[in-house]
mmCIF file with all atom_site columns, C-alpha atoms in Angstrom:
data_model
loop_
_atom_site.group_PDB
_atom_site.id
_atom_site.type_symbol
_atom_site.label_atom_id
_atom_site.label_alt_id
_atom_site.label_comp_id
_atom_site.label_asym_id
_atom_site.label_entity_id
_atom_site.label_seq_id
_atom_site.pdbx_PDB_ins_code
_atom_site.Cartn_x
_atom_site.Cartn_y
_atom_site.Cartn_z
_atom_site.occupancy
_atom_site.B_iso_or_equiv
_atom_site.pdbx_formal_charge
_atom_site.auth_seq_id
_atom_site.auth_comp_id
_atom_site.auth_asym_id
_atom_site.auth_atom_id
_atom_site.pdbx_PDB_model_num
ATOM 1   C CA . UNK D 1 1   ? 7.621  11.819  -36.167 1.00 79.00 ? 13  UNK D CA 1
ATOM 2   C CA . UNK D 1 2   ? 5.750  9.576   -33.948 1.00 86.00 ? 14  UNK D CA 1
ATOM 3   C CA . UNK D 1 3   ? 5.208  10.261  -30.502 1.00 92.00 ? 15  UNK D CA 1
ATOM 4   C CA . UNK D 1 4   ? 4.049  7.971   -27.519 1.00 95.00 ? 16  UNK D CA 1
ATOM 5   C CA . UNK D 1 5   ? 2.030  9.457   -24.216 1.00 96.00 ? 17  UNK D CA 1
ATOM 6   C CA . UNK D 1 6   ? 1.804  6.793   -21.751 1.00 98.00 ? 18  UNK D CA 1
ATOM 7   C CA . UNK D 1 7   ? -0.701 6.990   -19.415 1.00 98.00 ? 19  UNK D CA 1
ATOM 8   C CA . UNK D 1 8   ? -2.447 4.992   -16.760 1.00 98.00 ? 20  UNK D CA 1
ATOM 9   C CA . UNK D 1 9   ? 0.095  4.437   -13.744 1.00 98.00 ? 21  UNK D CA 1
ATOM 10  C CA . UNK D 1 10  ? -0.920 4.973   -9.949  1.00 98.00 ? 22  UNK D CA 1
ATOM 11  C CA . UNK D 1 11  ? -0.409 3.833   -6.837  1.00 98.00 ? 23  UNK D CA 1
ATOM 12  C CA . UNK D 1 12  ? -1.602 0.102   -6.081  1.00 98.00 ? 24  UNK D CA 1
ATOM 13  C CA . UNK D 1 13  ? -1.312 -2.526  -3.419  1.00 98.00 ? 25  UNK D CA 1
ATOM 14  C CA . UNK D 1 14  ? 0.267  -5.794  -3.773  1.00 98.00 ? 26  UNK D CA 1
ATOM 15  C CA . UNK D 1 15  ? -2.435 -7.937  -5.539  1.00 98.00 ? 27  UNK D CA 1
ATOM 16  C CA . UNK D 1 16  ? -3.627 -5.430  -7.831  1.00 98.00 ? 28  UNK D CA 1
ATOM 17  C CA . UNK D 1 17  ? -4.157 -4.045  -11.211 1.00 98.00 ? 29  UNK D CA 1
ATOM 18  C CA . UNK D 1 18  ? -3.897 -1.326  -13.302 1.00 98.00 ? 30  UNK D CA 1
ATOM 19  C CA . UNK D 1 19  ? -4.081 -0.885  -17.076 1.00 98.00 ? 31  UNK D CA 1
ATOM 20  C CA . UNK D 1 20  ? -1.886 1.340   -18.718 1.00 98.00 ? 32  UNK D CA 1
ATOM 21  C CA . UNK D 1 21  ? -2.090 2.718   -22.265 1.00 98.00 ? 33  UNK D CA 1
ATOM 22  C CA . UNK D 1 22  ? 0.172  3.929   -24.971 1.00 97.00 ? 34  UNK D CA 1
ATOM 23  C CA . UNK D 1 23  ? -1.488 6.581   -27.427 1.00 96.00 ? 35  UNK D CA 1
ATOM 24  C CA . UNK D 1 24  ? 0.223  6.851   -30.680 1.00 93.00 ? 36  UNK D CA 1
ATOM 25  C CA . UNK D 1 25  ? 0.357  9.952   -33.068 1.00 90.00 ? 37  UNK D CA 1
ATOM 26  C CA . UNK D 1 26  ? 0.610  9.731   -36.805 1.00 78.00 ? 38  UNK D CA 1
ATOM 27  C CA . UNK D 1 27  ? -1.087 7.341   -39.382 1.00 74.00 ? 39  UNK D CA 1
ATOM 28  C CA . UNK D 1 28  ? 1.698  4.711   -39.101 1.00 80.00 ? 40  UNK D CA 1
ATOM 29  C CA . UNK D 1 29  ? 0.733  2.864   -35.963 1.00 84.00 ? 41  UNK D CA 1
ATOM 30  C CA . UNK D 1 30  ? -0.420 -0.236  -37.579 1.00 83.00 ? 42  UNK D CA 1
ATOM 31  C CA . UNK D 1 31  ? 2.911  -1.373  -39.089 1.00 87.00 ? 43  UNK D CA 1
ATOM 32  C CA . UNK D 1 32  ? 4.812  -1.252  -36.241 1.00 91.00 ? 44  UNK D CA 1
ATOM 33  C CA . UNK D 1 33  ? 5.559  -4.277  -33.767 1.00 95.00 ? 45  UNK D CA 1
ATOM 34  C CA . UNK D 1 34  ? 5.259  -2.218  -30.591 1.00 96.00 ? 46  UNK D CA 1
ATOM 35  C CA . UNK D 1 35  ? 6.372  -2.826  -27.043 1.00 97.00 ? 47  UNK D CA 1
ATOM 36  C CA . UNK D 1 36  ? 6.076  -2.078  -23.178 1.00 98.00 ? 48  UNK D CA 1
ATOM 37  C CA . UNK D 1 37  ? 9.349  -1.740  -21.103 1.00 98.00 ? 49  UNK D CA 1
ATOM 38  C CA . UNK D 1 38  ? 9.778  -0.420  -17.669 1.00 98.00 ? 50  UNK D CA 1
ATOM 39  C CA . UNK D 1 39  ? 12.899 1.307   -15.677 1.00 98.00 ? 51  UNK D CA 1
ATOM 40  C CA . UNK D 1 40  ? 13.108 0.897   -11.719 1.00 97.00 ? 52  UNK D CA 1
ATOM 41  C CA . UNK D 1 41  ? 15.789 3.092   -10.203 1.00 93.00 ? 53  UNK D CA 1
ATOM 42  C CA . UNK D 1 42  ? 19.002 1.914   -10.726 1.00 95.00 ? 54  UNK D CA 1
ATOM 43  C CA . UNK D 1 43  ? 18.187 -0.196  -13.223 1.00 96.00 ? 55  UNK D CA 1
ATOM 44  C CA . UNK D 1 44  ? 18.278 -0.868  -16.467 1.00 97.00 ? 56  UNK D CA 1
ATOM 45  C CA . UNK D 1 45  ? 15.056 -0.544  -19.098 1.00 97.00 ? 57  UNK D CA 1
ATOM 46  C CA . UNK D 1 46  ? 13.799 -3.897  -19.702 1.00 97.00 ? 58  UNK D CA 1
ATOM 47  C CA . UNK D 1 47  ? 11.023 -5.061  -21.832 1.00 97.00 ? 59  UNK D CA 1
ATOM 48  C CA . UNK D 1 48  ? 7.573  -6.812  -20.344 1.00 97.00 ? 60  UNK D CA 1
ATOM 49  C CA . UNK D 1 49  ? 5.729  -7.702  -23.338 1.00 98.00 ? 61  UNK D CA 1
ATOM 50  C CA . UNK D 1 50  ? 5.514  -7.310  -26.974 1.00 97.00 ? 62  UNK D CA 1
ATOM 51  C CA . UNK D 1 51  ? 3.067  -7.366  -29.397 1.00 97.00 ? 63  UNK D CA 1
ATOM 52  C CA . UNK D 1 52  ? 3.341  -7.948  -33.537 1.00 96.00 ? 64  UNK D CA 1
ATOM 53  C CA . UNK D 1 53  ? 0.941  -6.364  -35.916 1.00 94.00 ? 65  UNK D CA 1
ATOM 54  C CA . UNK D 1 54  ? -0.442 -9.580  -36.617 1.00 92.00 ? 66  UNK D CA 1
ATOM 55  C CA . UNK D 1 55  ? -1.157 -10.106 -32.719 1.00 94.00 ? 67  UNK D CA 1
ATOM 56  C CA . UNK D 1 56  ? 1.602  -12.421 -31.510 1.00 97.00 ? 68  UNK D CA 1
ATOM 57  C CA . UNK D 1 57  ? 3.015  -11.714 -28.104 1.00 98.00 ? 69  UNK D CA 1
ATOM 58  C CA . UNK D 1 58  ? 5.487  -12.351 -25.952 1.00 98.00 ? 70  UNK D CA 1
ATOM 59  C CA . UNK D 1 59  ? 6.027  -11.552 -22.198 1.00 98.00 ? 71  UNK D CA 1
ATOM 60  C CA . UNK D 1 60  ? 9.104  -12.706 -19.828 1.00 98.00 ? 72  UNK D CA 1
ATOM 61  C CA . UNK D 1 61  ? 9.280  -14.829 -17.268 1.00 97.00 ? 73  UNK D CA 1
ATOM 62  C CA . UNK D 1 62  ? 9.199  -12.432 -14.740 1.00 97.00 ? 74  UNK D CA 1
ATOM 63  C CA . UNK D 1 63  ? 5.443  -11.259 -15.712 1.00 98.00 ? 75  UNK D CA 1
ATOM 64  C CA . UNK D 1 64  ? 3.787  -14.151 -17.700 1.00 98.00 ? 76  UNK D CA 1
ATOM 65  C CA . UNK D 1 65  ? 0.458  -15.119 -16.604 1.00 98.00 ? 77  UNK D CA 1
ATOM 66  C CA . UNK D 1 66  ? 0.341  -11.966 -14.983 1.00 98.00 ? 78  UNK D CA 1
ATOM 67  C CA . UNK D 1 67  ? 0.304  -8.937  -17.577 1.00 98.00 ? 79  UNK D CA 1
ATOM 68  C CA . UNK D 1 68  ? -1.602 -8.525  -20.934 1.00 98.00 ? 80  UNK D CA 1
ATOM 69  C CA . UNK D 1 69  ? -0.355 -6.286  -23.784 1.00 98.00 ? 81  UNK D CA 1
ATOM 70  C CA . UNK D 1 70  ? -3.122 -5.772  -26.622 1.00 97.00 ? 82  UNK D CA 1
ATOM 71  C CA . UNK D 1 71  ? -3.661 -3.142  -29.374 1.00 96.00 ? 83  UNK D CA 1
ATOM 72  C CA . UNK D 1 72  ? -6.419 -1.233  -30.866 1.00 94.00 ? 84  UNK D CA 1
ATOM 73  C CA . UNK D 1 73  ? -5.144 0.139   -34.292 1.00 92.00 ? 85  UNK D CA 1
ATOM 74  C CA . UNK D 1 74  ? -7.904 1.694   -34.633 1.00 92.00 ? 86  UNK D CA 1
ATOM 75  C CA . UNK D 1 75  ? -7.402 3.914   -31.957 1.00 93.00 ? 87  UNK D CA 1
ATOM 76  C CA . UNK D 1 76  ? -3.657 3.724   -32.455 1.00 93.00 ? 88  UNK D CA 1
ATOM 77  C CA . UNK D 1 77  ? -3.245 2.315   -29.277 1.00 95.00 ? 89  UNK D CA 1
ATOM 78  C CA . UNK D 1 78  ? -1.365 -0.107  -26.902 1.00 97.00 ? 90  UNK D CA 1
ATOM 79  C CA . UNK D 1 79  ? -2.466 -1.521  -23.090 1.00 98.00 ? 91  UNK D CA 1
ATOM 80  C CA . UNK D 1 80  ? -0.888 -3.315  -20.281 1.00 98.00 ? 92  UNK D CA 1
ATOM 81  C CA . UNK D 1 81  ? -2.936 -4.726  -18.047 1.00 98.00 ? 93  UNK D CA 1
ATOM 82  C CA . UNK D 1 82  ? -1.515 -5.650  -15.175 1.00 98.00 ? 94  UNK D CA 1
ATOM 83  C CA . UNK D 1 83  ? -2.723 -7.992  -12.574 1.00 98.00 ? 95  UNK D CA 1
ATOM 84  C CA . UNK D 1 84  ? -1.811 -9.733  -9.407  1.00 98.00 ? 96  UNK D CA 1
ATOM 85  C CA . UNK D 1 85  ? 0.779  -6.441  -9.276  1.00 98.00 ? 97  UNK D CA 1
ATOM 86  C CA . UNK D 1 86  ? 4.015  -7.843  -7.070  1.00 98.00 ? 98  UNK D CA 1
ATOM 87  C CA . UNK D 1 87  ? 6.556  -4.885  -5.320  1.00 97.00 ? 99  UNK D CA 1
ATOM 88  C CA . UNK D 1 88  ? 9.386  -5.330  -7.960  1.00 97.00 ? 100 UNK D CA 1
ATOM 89  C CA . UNK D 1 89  ? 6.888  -4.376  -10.810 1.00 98.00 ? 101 UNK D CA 1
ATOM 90  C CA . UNK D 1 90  ? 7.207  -0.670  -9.713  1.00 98.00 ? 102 UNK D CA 1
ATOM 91  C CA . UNK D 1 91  ? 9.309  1.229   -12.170 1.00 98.00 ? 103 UNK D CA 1
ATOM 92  C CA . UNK D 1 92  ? 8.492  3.810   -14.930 1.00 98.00 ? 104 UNK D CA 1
ATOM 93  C CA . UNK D 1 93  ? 6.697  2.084   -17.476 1.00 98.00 ? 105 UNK D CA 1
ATOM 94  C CA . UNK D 1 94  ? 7.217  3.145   -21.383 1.00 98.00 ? 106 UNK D CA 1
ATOM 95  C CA . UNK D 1 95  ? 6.110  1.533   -24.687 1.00 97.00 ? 107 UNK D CA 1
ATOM 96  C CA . UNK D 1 96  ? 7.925  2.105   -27.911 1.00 95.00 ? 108 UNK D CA 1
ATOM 97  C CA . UNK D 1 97  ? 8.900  -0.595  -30.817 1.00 94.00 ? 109 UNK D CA 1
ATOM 98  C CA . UNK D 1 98  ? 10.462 -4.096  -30.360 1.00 90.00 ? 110 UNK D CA 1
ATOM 99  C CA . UNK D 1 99  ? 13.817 -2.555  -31.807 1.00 89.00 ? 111 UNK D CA 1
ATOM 100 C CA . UNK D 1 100 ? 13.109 0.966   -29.625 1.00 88.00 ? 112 UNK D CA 1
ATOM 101 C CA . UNK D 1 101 ? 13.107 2.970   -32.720 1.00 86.00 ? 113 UNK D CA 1
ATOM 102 C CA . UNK D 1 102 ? 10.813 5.927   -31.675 1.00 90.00 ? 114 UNK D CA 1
ATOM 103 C CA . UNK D 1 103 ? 11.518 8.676   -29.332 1.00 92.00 ? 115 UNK D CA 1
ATOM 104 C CA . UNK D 1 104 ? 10.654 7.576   -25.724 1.00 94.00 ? 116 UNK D CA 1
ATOM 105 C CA . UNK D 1 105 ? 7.379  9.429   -24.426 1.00 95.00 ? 117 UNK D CA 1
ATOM 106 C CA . UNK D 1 106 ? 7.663  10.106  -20.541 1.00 97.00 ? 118 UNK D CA 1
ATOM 107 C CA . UNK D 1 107 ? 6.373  7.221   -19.073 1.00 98.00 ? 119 UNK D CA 1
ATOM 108 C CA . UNK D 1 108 ? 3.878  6.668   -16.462 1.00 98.00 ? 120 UNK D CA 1
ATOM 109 C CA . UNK D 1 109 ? 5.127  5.812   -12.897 1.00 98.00 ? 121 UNK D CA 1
ATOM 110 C CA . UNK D 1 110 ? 3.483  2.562   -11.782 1.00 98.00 ? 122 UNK D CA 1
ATOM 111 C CA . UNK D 1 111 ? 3.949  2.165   -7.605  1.00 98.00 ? 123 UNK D CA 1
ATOM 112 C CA . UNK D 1 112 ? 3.133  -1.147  -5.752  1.00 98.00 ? 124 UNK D CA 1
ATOM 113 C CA . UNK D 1 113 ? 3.515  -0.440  -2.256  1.00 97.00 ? 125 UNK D CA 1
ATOM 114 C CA . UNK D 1 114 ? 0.886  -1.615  0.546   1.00 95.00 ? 126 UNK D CA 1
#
């Protein structure tokens, strides 16, 4: 069984950045097309970017131009980085597959408050 530990959240001021990671356990990482999402209170988990294992990616919208998702197989790793951070992008961030078909790790809180 795979399991995620996402790390890197904080507090930050309008404007800013943070980069957050997504460590993966077991030998499998490199097959899967993997994914950030983030919850705000009352709302519903949405996604903010997606990566393939060949490297395509995809962000919404509502982030483009602004956040970055890479991967470092190697490492079995994911990032977000985040810049020019905006108030609505605080929520619990969490990174799983495209089709969410791991167990959810326990997110790291991002905060953008000045």
């Amino acid at each position: 069984q795979v399991q995620l530990v996402e790390s890197g959240g904080g507090l930050v001021q309008p404007g800013g950045s943070l980069r957050l990671s997504c460590a993966a356990s077991g030998s499998l990482f490199s097959i899967y097309n993997m994914a950030w999402y983030r919850q705000a209170p009352g709302k519903q988990r949405e996604l903010v970017a997606w990566i393939t294992t060949g490297g395509s990616t995809y962000y919404p919208d509502s982030v483009k131009g602004r956040f970055t998702i890479s991967r470092d197989n190697a490492k079995n790793t994911v990032y977000l980085q985040m810049n020019s951070l905006k108030f609505e992008d605080t929520a619990v961030y969490y990174c799983n597959t495209i089709i969410r078909g791991l167990s959810w790790g326990q997110g790291t809180q991002v905060t953008v408050s000045s």
